[in-house]
Short mmCIF file of C-alpha atoms in Angstrom, two decimals:
data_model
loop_
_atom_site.label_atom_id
_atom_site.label_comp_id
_atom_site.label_asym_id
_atom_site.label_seq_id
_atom_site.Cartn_x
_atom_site.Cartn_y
_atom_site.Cartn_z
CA UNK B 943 -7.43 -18.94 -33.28
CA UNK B 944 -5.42 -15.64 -33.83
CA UNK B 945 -4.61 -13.73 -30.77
CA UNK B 946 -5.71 -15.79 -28.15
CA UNK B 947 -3.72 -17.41 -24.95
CA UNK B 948 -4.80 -20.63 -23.02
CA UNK B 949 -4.73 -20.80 -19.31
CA UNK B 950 -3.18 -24.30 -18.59
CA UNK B 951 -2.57 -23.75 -15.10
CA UNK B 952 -3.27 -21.14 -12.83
CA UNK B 953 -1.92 -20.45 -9.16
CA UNK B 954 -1.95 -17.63 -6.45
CA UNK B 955 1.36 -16.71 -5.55
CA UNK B 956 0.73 -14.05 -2.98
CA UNK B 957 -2.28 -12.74 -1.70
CA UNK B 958 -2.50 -9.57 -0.12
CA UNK B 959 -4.61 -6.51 1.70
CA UNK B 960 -5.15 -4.75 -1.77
CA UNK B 961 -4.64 -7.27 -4.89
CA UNK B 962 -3.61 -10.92 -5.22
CA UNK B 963 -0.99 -12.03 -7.35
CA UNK B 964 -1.37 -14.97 -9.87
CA UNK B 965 0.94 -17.08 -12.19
CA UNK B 966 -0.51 -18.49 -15.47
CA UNK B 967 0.86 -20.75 -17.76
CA UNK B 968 -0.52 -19.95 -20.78
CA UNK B 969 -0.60 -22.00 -24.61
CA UNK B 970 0.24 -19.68 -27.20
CA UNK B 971 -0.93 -19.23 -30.63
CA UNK B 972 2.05 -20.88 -31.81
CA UNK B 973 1.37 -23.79 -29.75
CA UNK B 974 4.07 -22.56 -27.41
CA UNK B 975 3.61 -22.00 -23.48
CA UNK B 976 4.45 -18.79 -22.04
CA UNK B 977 4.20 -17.73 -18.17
CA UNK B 978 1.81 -14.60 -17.52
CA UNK B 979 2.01 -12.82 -13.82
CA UNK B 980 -1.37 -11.42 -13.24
CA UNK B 981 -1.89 -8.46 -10.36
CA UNK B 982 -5.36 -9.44 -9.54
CA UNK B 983 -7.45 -5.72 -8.28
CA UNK B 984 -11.06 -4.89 -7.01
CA UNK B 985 -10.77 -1.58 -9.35
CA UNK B 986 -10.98 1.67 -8.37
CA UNK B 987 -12.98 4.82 -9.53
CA UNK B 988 -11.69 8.87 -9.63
CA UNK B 989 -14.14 12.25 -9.99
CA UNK B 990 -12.86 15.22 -11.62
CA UNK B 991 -15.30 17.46 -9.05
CA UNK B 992 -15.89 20.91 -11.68
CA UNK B 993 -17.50 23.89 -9.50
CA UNK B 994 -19.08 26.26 -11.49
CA UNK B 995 -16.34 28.33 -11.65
CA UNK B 996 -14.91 25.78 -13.85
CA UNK B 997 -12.18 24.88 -10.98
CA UNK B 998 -11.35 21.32 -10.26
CA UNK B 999 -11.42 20.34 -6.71
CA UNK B 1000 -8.21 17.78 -6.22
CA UNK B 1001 -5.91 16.59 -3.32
CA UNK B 1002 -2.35 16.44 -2.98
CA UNK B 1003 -1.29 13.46 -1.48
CA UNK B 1004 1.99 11.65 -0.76
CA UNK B 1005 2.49 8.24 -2.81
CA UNK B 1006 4.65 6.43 -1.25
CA UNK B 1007 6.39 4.07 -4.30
CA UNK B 1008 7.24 7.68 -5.30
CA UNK B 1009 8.65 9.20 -2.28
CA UNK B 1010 6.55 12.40 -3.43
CA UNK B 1011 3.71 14.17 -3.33
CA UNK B 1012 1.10 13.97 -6.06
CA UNK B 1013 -1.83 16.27 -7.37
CA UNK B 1014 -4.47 13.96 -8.35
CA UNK B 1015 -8.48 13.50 -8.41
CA UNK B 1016 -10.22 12.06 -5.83
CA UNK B 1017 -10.68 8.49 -6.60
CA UNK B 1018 -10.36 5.39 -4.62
CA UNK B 1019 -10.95 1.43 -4.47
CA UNK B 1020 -13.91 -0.36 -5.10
CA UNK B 1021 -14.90 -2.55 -2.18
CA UNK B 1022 -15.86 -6.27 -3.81
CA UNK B 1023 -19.18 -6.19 -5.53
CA UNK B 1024 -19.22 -2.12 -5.11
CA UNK B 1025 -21.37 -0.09 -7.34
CA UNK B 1026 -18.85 2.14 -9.17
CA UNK B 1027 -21.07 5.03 -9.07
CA UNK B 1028 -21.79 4.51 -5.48
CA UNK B 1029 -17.55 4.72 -4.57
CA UNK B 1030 -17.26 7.53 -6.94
CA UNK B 1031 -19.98 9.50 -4.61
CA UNK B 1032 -18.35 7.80 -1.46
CA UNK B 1033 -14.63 8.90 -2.43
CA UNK B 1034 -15.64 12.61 -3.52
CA UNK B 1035 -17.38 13.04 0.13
CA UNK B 1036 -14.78 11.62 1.95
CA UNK B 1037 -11.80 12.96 0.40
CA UNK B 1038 -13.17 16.73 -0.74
CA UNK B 1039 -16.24 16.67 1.47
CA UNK B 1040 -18.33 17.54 -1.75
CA UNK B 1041 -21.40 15.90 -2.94
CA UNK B 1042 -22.82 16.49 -6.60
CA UNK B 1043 -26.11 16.80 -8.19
CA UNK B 1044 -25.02 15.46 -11.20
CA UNK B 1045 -22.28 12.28 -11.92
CA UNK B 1046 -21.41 12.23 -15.78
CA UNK B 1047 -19.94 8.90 -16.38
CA UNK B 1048 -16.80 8.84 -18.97
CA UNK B 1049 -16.17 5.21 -18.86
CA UNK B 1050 -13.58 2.56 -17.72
CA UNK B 1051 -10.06 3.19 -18.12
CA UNK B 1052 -7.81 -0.06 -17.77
CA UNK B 1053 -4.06 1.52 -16.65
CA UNK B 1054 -1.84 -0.83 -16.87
CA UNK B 1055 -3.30 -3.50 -18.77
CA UNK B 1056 -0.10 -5.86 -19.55
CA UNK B 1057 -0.23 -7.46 -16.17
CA UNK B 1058 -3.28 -5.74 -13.90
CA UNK B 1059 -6.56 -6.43 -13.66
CA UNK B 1060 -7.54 -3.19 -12.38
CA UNK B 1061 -10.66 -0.93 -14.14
CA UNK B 1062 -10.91 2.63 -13.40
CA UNK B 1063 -14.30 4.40 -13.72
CA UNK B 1064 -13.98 7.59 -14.68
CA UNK B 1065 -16.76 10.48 -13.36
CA UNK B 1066 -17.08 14.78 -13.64
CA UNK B 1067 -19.37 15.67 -10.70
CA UNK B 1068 -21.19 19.06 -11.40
CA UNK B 1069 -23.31 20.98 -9.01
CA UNK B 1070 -21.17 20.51 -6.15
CA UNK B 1071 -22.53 21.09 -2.12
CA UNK B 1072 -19.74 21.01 0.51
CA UNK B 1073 -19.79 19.42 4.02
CA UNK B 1074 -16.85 17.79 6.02
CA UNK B 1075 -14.34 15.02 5.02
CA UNK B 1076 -14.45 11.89 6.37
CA UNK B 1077 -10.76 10.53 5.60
CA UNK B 1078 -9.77 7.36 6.12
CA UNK B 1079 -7.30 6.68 9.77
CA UNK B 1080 -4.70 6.23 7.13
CA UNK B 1081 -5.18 9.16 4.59
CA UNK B 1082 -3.48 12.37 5.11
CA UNK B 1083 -4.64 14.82 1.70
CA UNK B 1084 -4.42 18.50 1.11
CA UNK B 1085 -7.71 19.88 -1.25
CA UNK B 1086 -6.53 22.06 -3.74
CA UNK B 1087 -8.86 23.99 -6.67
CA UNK B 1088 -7.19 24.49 -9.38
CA UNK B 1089 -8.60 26.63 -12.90
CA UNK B 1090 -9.59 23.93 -15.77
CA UNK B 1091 -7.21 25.23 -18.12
CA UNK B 1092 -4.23 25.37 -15.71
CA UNK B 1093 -5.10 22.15 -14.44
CA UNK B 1094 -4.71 21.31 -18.63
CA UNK B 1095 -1.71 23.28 -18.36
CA UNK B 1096 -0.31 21.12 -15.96
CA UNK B 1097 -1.28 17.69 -17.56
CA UNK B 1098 0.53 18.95 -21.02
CA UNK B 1099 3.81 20.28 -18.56
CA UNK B 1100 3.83 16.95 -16.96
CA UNK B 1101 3.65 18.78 -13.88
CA UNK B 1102 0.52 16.17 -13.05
CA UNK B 1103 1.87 12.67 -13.67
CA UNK B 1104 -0.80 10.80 -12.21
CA UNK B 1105 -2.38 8.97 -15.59
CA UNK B 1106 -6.26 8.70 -14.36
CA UNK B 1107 -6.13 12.23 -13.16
CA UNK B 1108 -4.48 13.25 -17.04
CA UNK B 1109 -6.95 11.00 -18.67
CA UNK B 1110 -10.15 12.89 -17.01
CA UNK B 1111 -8.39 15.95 -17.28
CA UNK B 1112 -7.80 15.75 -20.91
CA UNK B 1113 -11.97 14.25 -21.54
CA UNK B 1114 -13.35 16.45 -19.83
CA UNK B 1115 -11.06 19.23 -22.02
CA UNK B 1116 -12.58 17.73 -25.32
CA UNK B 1117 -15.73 17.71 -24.12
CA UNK B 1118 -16.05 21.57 -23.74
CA UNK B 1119 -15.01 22.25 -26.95
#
């Protein structure tokens, strides 16, 4: 069979808080073996909030394998057995304090896809209400709104690295047009 690897063995090397780590020994095509390190991940889901000023609601937030602050969308980790739709609505009210009448879904995103397991779910949420955050003890954010086509600005300037805030910036571009 073309393009195709066999597990032959499969182990858990470390198992932590937020993913387990696995090592594979795979059969190749070729009838070779290969060894494939898997970062096993609930997933995770991010909203691009849009008020109907056309303003995104995101958070700045430091990231700490980057020693820097980053602009991103809310978004956050599925629990196991989650609804995605149900964290996407959980992370928007706890991280903006907004809850939306409408949750357009844009699909999975898969980030990094070499060696994680992790799927991103991808959501705008329109008709936004506002209440108060309810951050986790460990989650320090700032809420930012920033103008859809600066925010697009930004994405194209690389002055927003983070790739599933890009990615629903840049859908949620082509789908205006």
């Amino acid at each position: 069979m073309h393009l195709y690897e066999k597990t032959t063995e499969s182990k858990i090397v470390y198992e932590g808080k937020i993913f387990k780590i696995k090592s594979d020994k795979v059969l190749l095509e070729n009838n070779t073996e290969a060894v494939r390190e898997v970062i096993m991940h609930h997933g995770g889901v991010c909203v691009l909030p849009l008020t109907e000023n056309n303003e995104i609601i995101m958070v700045k937030q430091y990231r700490y394998p980057f020693s820097s602050v980053l602009l991103e969308i809310p978004a956050g980790k599925l629990n196991e057995n989650e609804d995605h739709l149900e964290c996407g609505k959980r992370e928007l009210l706890e991280e903006t304090g907004a809850v939306a009448e409408e949750m357009i879904y844009l699909g999975p995103i898969y980030p990094i896809p070499a060696y994680v397991t992790e799927q991103i779910h991808v959501y705008i949420a329109k008709g936004l209400s506002f209440h108060s955050q309810n951050l986790d003890a460990d989650e320090f954010l700032d809420v930012v709104k920033i103008p859809f086509d600066e925010a697009l600005r930004m994405v194209l300037d690389n002055e927003i690295k983070d790739g599933k805030t890009q990615i629903a910036i840049m859908k949620a571009g082509l789908m205006q047009k």
